[in-house]
Coordinates of C-alpha atoms and ligand atoms in Angstrom, one line a residue:
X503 CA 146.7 46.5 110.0
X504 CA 146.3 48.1 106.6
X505 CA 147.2 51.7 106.1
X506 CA 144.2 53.2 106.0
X507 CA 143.0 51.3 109.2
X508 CA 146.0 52.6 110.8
X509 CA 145.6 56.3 109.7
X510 CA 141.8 56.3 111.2
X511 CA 143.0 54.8 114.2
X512 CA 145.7 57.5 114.5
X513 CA 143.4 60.4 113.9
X514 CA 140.7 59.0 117.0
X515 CA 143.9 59.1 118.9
X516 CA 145.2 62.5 118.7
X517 CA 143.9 65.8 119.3
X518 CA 142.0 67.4 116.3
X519 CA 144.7 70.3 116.3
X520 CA 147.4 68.2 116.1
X521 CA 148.9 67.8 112.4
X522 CA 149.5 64.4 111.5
X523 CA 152.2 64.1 108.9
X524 CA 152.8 60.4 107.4
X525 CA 156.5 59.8 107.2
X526 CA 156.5 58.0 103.5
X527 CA 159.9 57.5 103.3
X528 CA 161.5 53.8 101.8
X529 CA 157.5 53.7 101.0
X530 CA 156.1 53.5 97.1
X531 CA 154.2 55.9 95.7
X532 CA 150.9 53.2 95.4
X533 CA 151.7 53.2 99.6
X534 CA 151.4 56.8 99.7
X535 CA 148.0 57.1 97.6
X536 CA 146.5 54.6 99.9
X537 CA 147.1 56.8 102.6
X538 CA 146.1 60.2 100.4
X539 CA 143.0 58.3 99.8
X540 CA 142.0 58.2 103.1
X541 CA 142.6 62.4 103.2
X542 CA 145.9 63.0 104.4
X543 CA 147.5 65.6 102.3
X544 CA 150.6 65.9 104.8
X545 CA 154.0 63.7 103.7
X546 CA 157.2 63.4 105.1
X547 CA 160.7 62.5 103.4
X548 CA 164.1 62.3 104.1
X549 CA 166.0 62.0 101.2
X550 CA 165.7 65.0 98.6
X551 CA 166.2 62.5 95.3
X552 CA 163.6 60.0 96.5
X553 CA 161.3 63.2 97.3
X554 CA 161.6 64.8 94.0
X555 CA 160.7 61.4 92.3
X556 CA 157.7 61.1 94.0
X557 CA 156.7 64.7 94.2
X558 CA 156.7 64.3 90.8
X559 CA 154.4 61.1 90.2
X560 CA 151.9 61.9 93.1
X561 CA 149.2 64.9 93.3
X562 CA 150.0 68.5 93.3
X563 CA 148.1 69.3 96.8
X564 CA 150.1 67.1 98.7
X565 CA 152.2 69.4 101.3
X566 CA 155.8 67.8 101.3
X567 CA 157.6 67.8 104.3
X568 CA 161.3 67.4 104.5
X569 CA 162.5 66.1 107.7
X570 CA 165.9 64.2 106.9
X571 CA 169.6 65.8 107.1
X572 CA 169.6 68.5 104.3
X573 CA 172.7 69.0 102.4
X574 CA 173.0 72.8 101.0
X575 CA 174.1 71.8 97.2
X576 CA 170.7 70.1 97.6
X577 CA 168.1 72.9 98.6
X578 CA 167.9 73.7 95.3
X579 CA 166.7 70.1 94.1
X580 CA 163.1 70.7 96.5
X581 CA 163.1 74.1 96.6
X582 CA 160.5 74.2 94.2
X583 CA 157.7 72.8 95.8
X584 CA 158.7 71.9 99.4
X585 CA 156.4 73.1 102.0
X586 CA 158.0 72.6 105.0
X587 CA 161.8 71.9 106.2
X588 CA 161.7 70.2 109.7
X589 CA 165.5 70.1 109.9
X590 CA 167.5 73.2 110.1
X591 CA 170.8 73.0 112.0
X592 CA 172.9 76.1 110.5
X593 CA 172.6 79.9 109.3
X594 CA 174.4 78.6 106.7
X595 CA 171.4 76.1 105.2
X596 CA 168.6 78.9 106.3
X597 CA 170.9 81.3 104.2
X598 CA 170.5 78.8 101.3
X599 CA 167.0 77.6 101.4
X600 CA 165.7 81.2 101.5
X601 CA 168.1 82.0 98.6
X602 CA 166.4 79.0 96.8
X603 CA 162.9 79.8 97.6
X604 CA 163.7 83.4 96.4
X605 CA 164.5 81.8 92.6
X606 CA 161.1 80.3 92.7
X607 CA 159.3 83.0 94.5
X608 CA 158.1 81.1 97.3
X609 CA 158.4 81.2 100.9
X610 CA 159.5 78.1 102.4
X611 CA 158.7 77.1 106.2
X612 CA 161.4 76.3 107.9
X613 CA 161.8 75.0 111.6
X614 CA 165.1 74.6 113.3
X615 CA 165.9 71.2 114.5
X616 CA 167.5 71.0 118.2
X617 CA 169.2 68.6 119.3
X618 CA 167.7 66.8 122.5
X619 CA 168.6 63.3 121.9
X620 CA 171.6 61.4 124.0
X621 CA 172.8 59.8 121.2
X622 CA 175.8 62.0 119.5
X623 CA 174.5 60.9 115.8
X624 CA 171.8 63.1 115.8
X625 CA 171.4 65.9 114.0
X626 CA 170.3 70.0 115.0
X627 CA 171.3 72.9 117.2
X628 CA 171.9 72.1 120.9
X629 CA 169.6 74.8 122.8
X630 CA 172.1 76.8 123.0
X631 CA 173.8 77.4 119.8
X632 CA 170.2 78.1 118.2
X633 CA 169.8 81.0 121.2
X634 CA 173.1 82.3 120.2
X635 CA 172.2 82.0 116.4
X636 CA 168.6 84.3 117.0
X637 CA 170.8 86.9 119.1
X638 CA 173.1 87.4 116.3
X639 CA 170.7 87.1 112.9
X640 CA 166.9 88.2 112.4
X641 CA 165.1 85.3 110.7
X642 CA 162.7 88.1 109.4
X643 CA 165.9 89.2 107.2
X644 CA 164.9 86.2 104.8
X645 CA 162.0 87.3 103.0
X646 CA 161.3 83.7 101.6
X647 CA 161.4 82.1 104.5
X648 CA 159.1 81.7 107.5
X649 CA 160.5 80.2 110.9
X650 CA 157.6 78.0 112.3
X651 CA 158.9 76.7 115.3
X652 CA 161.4 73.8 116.1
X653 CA 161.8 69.9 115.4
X654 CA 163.4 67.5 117.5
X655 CA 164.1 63.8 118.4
X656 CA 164.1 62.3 121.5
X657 CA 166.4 59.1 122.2
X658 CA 166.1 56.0 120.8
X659 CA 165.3 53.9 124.2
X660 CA 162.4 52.1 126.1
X661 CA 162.9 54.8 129.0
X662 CA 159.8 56.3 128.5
X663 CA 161.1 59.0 131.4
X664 CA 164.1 60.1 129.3
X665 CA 162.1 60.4 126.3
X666 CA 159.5 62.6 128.5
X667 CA 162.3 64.5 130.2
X668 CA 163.7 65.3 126.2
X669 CA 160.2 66.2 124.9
X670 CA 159.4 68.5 127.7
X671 CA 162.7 70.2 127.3
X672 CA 162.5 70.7 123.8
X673 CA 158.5 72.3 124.8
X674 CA 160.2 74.2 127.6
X675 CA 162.9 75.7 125.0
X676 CA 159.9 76.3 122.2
X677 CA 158.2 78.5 124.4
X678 CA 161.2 80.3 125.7
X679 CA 162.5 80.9 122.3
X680 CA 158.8 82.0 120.9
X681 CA 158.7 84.8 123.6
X682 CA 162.2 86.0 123.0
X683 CA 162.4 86.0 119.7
X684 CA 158.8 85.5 117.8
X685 CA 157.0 87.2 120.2
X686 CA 155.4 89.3 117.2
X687 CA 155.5 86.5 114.7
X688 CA 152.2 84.7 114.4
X689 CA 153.6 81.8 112.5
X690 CA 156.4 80.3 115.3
X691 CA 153.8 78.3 116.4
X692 CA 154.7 74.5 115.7
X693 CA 156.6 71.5 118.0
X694 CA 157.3 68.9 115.8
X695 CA 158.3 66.0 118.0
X696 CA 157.0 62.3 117.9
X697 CA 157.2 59.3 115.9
X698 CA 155.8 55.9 115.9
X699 CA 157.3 54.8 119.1
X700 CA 156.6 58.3 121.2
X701 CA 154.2 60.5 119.6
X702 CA 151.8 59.7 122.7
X703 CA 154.4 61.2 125.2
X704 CA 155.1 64.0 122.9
X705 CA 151.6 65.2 122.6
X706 CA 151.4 64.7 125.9
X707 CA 154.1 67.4 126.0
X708 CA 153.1 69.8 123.9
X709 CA 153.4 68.6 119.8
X710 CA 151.7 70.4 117.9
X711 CA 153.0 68.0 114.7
X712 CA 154.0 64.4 115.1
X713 CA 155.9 62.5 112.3
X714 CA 154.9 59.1 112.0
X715 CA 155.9 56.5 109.3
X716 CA 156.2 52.6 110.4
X717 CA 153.2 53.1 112.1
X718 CA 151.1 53.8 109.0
X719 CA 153.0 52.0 106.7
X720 CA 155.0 49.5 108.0
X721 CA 158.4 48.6 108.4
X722 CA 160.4 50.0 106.1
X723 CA 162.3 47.8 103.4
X724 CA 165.5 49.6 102.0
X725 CA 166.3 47.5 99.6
X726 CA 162.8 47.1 97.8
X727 CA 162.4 50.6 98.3
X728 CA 165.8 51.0 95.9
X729 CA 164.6 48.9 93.3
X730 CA 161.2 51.4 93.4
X731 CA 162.4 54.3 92.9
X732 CA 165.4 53.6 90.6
Ligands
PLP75 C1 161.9 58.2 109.8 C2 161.6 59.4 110.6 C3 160.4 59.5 111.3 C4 159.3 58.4 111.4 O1 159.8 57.3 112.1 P1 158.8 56.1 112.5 O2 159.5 55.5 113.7 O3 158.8 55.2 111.4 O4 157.5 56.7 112.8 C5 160.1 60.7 112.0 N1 161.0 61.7 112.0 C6 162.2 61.6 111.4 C7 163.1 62.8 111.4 C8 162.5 60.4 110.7 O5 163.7 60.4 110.0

Protein backbone atom coordinates (compact mmCIF):
# COMPACT_ATOMS: atom_id res chain seq x y z
CA UNK A 1 0.00 0.00 0.00
CA UNK A 2 1.36 3.38 -1.04
CA UNK A 3 1.19 6.23 1.35
CA UNK A 4 -1.33 8.06 0.14
CA UNK A 5 -3.60 4.90 -0.14
CA UNK A 6 -2.94 4.30 3.34
CA UNK A 7 -3.71 7.91 4.60
CA UNK A 8 -7.29 7.76 2.81
CA UNK A 9 -7.90 4.49 4.14
CA UNK A 10 -7.03 5.81 7.62
CA UNK A 11 -9.14 8.90 7.41
CA UNK A 12 -12.57 6.51 6.24
CA UNK A 13 -11.61 4.69 9.39
CA UNK A 14 -11.64 7.22 12.13
CA UNK A 15 -13.94 9.63 13.37
CA UNK A 16 -13.88 13.09 11.49
CA UNK A 17 -12.84 14.73 15.01
CA UNK A 18 -10.15 12.70 15.58
CA UNK A 19 -6.67 14.34 14.62
CA UNK A 20 -4.62 12.15 12.67
CA UNK A 21 -0.98 12.96 13.11
CA UNK A 22 1.62 10.92 10.69
CA UNK A 23 4.54 9.77 12.74
CA UNK A 24 7.38 10.69 10.02
CA UNK A 25 10.09 9.71 11.88
CA UNK A 26 13.34 7.43 10.21
CA UNK A 27 11.09 8.68 7.06
CA UNK A 28 12.62 11.26 4.18
CA UNK A 29 11.41 14.33 3.61
CA UNK A 30 10.18 13.13 -0.36
CA UNK A 31 8.01 10.37 2.15
CA UNK A 32 6.66 13.14 4.03
CA UNK A 33 5.45 15.38 0.95
CA UNK A 34 3.71 12.35 -0.40
CA UNK A 35 1.73 12.27 2.52
CA UNK A 36 1.37 16.46 2.71
CA UNK A 37 0.10 15.94 -0.74
CA UNK A 38 -2.57 14.09 0.10
CA UNK A 39 -3.61 17.11 2.88
CA UNK A 40 -2.20 16.16 6.07
CA UNK A 41 -0.55 19.07 7.62
CA UNK A 42 -0.05 17.18 11.11
CA UNK A 43 3.72 15.41 11.58
CA UNK A 44 5.28 13.71 14.26
CA UNK A 45 9.02 13.35 15.29
CA UNK A 46 11.12 12.03 17.83
CA UNK A 47 14.35 13.23 17.57
CA UNK A 48 14.83 17.17 17.84
CA UNK A 49 18.11 17.10 15.16
CA UNK A 50 16.26 15.02 12.64
CA UNK A 51 13.10 17.42 13.22
CA UNK A 52 14.98 20.61 12.75
CA UNK A 53 16.42 19.24 9.48
CA UNK A 54 13.34 18.64 7.98
CA UNK A 55 11.36 21.43 9.40
CA UNK A 56 13.71 23.21 7.60
CA UNK A 57 13.41 21.67 3.98
CA UNK A 58 9.53 20.95 4.12
CA UNK A 59 6.54 23.69 4.10
CA UNK A 60 6.01 26.24 6.65
CA UNK A 61 2.18 25.14 7.42
CA UNK A 62 3.12 21.88 8.48
CA UNK A 63 2.23 21.59 12.45
CA UNK A 64 5.21 19.62 13.95
CA UNK A 65 4.65 17.45 16.65
CA UNK A 66 7.27 16.26 19.00
CA UNK A 67 6.51 13.05 20.60
CA UNK A 68 9.92 11.41 21.48
CA UNK A 69 11.95 11.72 24.91
CA UNK A 70 12.91 15.52 25.07
CA UNK A 71 16.05 16.44 26.63
CA UNK A 72 16.02 20.10 28.30
CA UNK A 73 19.55 21.44 26.64
CA UNK A 74 17.41 20.62 23.56
CA UNK A 75 14.09 22.65 23.91
CA UNK A 76 15.74 25.33 22.59
CA UNK A 77 16.80 23.51 19.23
CA UNK A 78 12.51 23.33 18.25
CA UNK A 79 11.39 25.82 20.25
CA UNK A 80 11.02 27.91 17.39
CA UNK A 81 8.54 26.48 15.51
CA UNK A 82 7.27 23.37 17.36
CA UNK A 83 3.56 23.18 17.71
CA UNK A 84 2.96 20.65 19.94
CA UNK A 85 5.09 18.62 22.69
CA UNK A 86 3.38 15.18 23.33
CA UNK A 87 5.91 14.21 25.93
CA UNK A 88 6.26 15.98 29.15
CA UNK A 89 7.42 14.02 32.14
CA UNK A 90 8.87 16.88 34.59
CA UNK A 91 8.26 20.58 35.91
CA UNK A 92 11.59 20.79 35.19
CA UNK A 93 11.20 20.42 31.03
CA UNK A 94 7.67 22.50 31.29
CA UNK A 95 9.85 25.09 33.16
CA UNK A 96 12.21 25.05 30.09
CA UNK A 97 10.06 24.79 27.12
CA UNK A 98 7.92 27.76 28.34
CA UNK A 99 11.18 29.66 28.96
CA UNK A 100 12.04 28.80 25.33
CA UNK A 101 8.85 29.69 23.77
CA UNK A 102 9.03 32.93 25.78
CA UNK A 103 12.50 33.89 23.57
CA UNK A 104 10.53 33.42 20.51
CA UNK A 105 7.26 34.76 21.62
CA UNK A 106 5.24 31.82 21.05
CA UNK A 107 3.10 29.59 23.06
CA UNK A 108 3.94 26.12 22.84
CA UNK A 109 1.28 23.20 23.56
CA UNK A 110 2.32 20.98 25.66
CA UNK A 111 0.73 17.67 27.01
CA UNK A 112 2.08 15.65 29.80
CA UNK A 113 2.95 12.11 29.03
CA UNK A 114 1.76 9.35 31.71
CA UNK A 115 3.06 6.47 32.08
CA UNK A 116 0.53 3.46 31.54
CA UNK A 117 2.68 1.03 29.95
CA UNK A 118 4.01 -2.35 31.91
CA UNK A 119 7.18 -2.07 30.47
CA UNK A 120 9.67 -0.02 32.84
CA UNK A 121 11.40 1.67 29.64
CA UNK A 122 8.85 3.97 29.09
CA UNK A 123 8.81 7.23 29.46
CA UNK A 124 6.12 10.02 31.54
CA UNK A 125 4.51 10.66 34.88
CA UNK A 126 2.90 7.69 36.61
CA UNK A 127 -0.87 9.05 37.49
CA UNK A 128 0.16 9.89 40.37
CA UNK A 129 3.26 12.02 40.32
CA UNK A 130 1.47 14.23 37.57
CA UNK A 131 -1.62 14.70 40.31
CA UNK A 132 0.89 15.67 42.83
CA UNK A 133 2.78 17.95 40.20
CA UNK A 134 -0.79 20.07 39.35
CA UNK A 135 -1.44 20.27 43.34
CA UNK A 136 1.82 21.93 43.77
CA UNK A 137 2.40 24.31 40.45
CA UNK A 138 -0.35 26.14 38.25
CA UNK A 139 0.35 25.36 34.56
CA UNK A 140 -1.39 28.84 33.95
CA UNK A 141 1.91 30.40 35.65
CA UNK A 142 3.71 29.75 32.18
CA UNK A 143 2.38 32.24 29.92
CA UNK A 144 3.96 30.51 26.76
CA UNK A 145 2.70 27.47 27.37
CA UNK A 146 -0.74 25.82 27.02
CA UNK A 147 -1.43 22.34 28.67
CA UNK A 148 -3.60 20.39 26.16
CA UNK A 149 -4.19 17.27 27.73
CA UNK A 150 -2.10 14.05 28.19
CA UNK A 151 -0.10 11.38 25.92
CA UNK A 152 0.46 7.97 26.64
CA UNK A 153 1.52 4.50 25.44
CA UNK A 154 0.05 1.42 26.17
CA UNK A 155 2.28 -1.92 26.21
CA UNK A 156 3.88 -3.35 23.53
CA UNK A 157 1.79 -6.89 23.46
CA UNK A 158 -0.83 -8.81 21.42
CA UNK A 159 -3.19 -8.64 24.63
CA UNK A 160 -5.60 -6.51 23.16
CA UNK A 161 -7.33 -6.50 26.88
CA UNK A 162 -4.20 -5.02 28.61
CA UNK A 163 -3.82 -2.54 25.97
CA UNK A 164 -7.74 -1.65 26.45
CA UNK A 165 -7.43 -1.76 30.27
CA UNK A 166 -4.14 0.98 29.76
CA UNK A 167 -6.07 3.17 27.25
CA UNK A 168 -9.23 3.38 29.38
CA UNK A 169 -7.09 4.16 32.39
CA UNK A 170 -5.25 6.81 30.85
CA UNK A 171 -9.11 8.24 29.55
CA UNK A 172 -10.31 7.65 33.05
CA UNK A 173 -7.22 9.76 34.49
CA UNK A 174 -7.74 12.63 31.48
CA UNK A 175 -11.11 13.29 32.62
CA UNK A 176 -10.30 13.25 36.25
CA UNK A 177 -7.46 15.55 35.86
CA UNK A 178 -9.55 17.93 33.32
CA UNK A 179 -12.18 18.49 36.04
CA UNK A 180 -9.70 19.01 38.90
CA UNK A 181 -7.47 21.02 37.44
CA UNK A 182 -8.62 22.58 33.83
CA UNK A 183 -11.93 22.76 34.72
CA UNK A 184 -11.90 26.49 33.35
CA UNK A 185 -9.35 25.90 30.67
CA UNK A 186 -10.93 25.37 27.26
CA UNK A 187 -7.79 24.03 25.65
CA UNK A 188 -7.17 20.53 28.07
CA UNK A 189 -9.03 18.93 25.74
CA UNK A 190 -6.77 16.26 23.89
CA UNK A 191 -5.91 12.16 24.59
CA UNK A 192 -3.24 11.34 22.50
CA UNK A 193 -3.03 7.57 22.63
CA UNK A 194 -2.69 5.12 19.62
CA UNK A 195 -0.30 4.00 17.09
CA UNK A 196 -0.27 1.65 14.28
CA UNK A 197 -0.87 -1.47 16.17
CA UNK A 198 -3.77 0.14 18.68
CA UNK A 199 -5.21 3.21 17.47
CA UNK A 200 -8.59 1.22 16.87
CA UNK A 201 -8.78 0.33 20.67
CA UNK A 202 -7.74 3.77 21.66
CA UNK A 203 -10.44 5.60 19.79
CA UNK A 204 -12.48 3.25 20.95
CA UNK A 205 -11.46 4.60 24.37
CA UNK A 206 -11.61 7.95 24.07
CA UNK A 207 -8.45 9.47 21.56
CA UNK A 208 -9.01 12.37 20.57
CA UNK A 209 -5.26 12.24 18.57
CA UNK A 210 -3.69 9.04 17.39
CA UNK A 211 0.06 8.91 16.29
CA UNK A 212 0.55 6.63 13.58
CA UNK A 213 3.78 6.10 11.48
CA UNK A 214 4.54 2.39 10.01
CA UNK A 215 1.19 2.39 9.04
CA UNK A 216 1.49 5.26 6.59
CA UNK A 217 4.83 4.82 5.81
CA UNK A 218 6.14 1.75 6.34
CA UNK A 219 8.61 0.10 8.29
CA UNK A 220 11.08 2.17 9.31
CA UNK A 221 14.76 1.76 8.15
CA UNK A 222 17.44 3.30 10.64
CA UNK A 223 20.10 2.97 8.87
CA UNK A 224 18.90 4.49 5.44
CA UNK A 225 17.28 6.97 7.32
CA UNK A 226 21.01 8.10 8.70
CA UNK A 227 22.51 8.32 5.50
CA UNK A 228 19.20 10.81 4.62
CA UNK A 229 19.47 13.13 6.82
CA UNK A 230 23.25 13.40 7.40
C1 LIG B 1 7.18 5.84 16.75
C2 LIG B 1 6.09 6.34 17.60
C3 LIG B 1 4.75 6.25 17.17
C4 LIG B 1 4.32 5.60 15.87
O1 LIG B 1 4.52 4.23 15.92
P1 LIG B 1 3.92 3.24 14.78
O2 LIG B 1 3.81 1.94 15.47
O3 LIG B 1 4.93 3.23 13.69
O4 LIG B 1 2.63 3.77 14.34
C5 LIG B 1 3.78 6.80 18.00
N1 LIG B 1 4.09 7.38 19.16
C6 LIG B 1 5.35 7.47 19.62
C7 LIG B 1 5.61 8.14 20.92
C8 LIG B 1 6.39 6.95 18.85
O5 LIG B 1 7.64 7.04 19.31
Amino acid sequence: MNISAAISRLRNQLPPEVKLIAVSKFHSPEAIMEAYKTGLRLFGESRTRELVAKQKRLPDDIEWHFIGTLQRNKVKDIAPFVHTIHSVDSLQLLREIDKQAGKQSRIIRVLFEIHIAKEASKQGFTPETCRKMLEEEDPGAYPNIRVCGLMGMATFTPDKEQVRKEFRSLCTLFRTIQSSFFANSSSFTELSMGMTDDYEIAVDEGATMVRIGSYIFGERNEIKHLKQVR
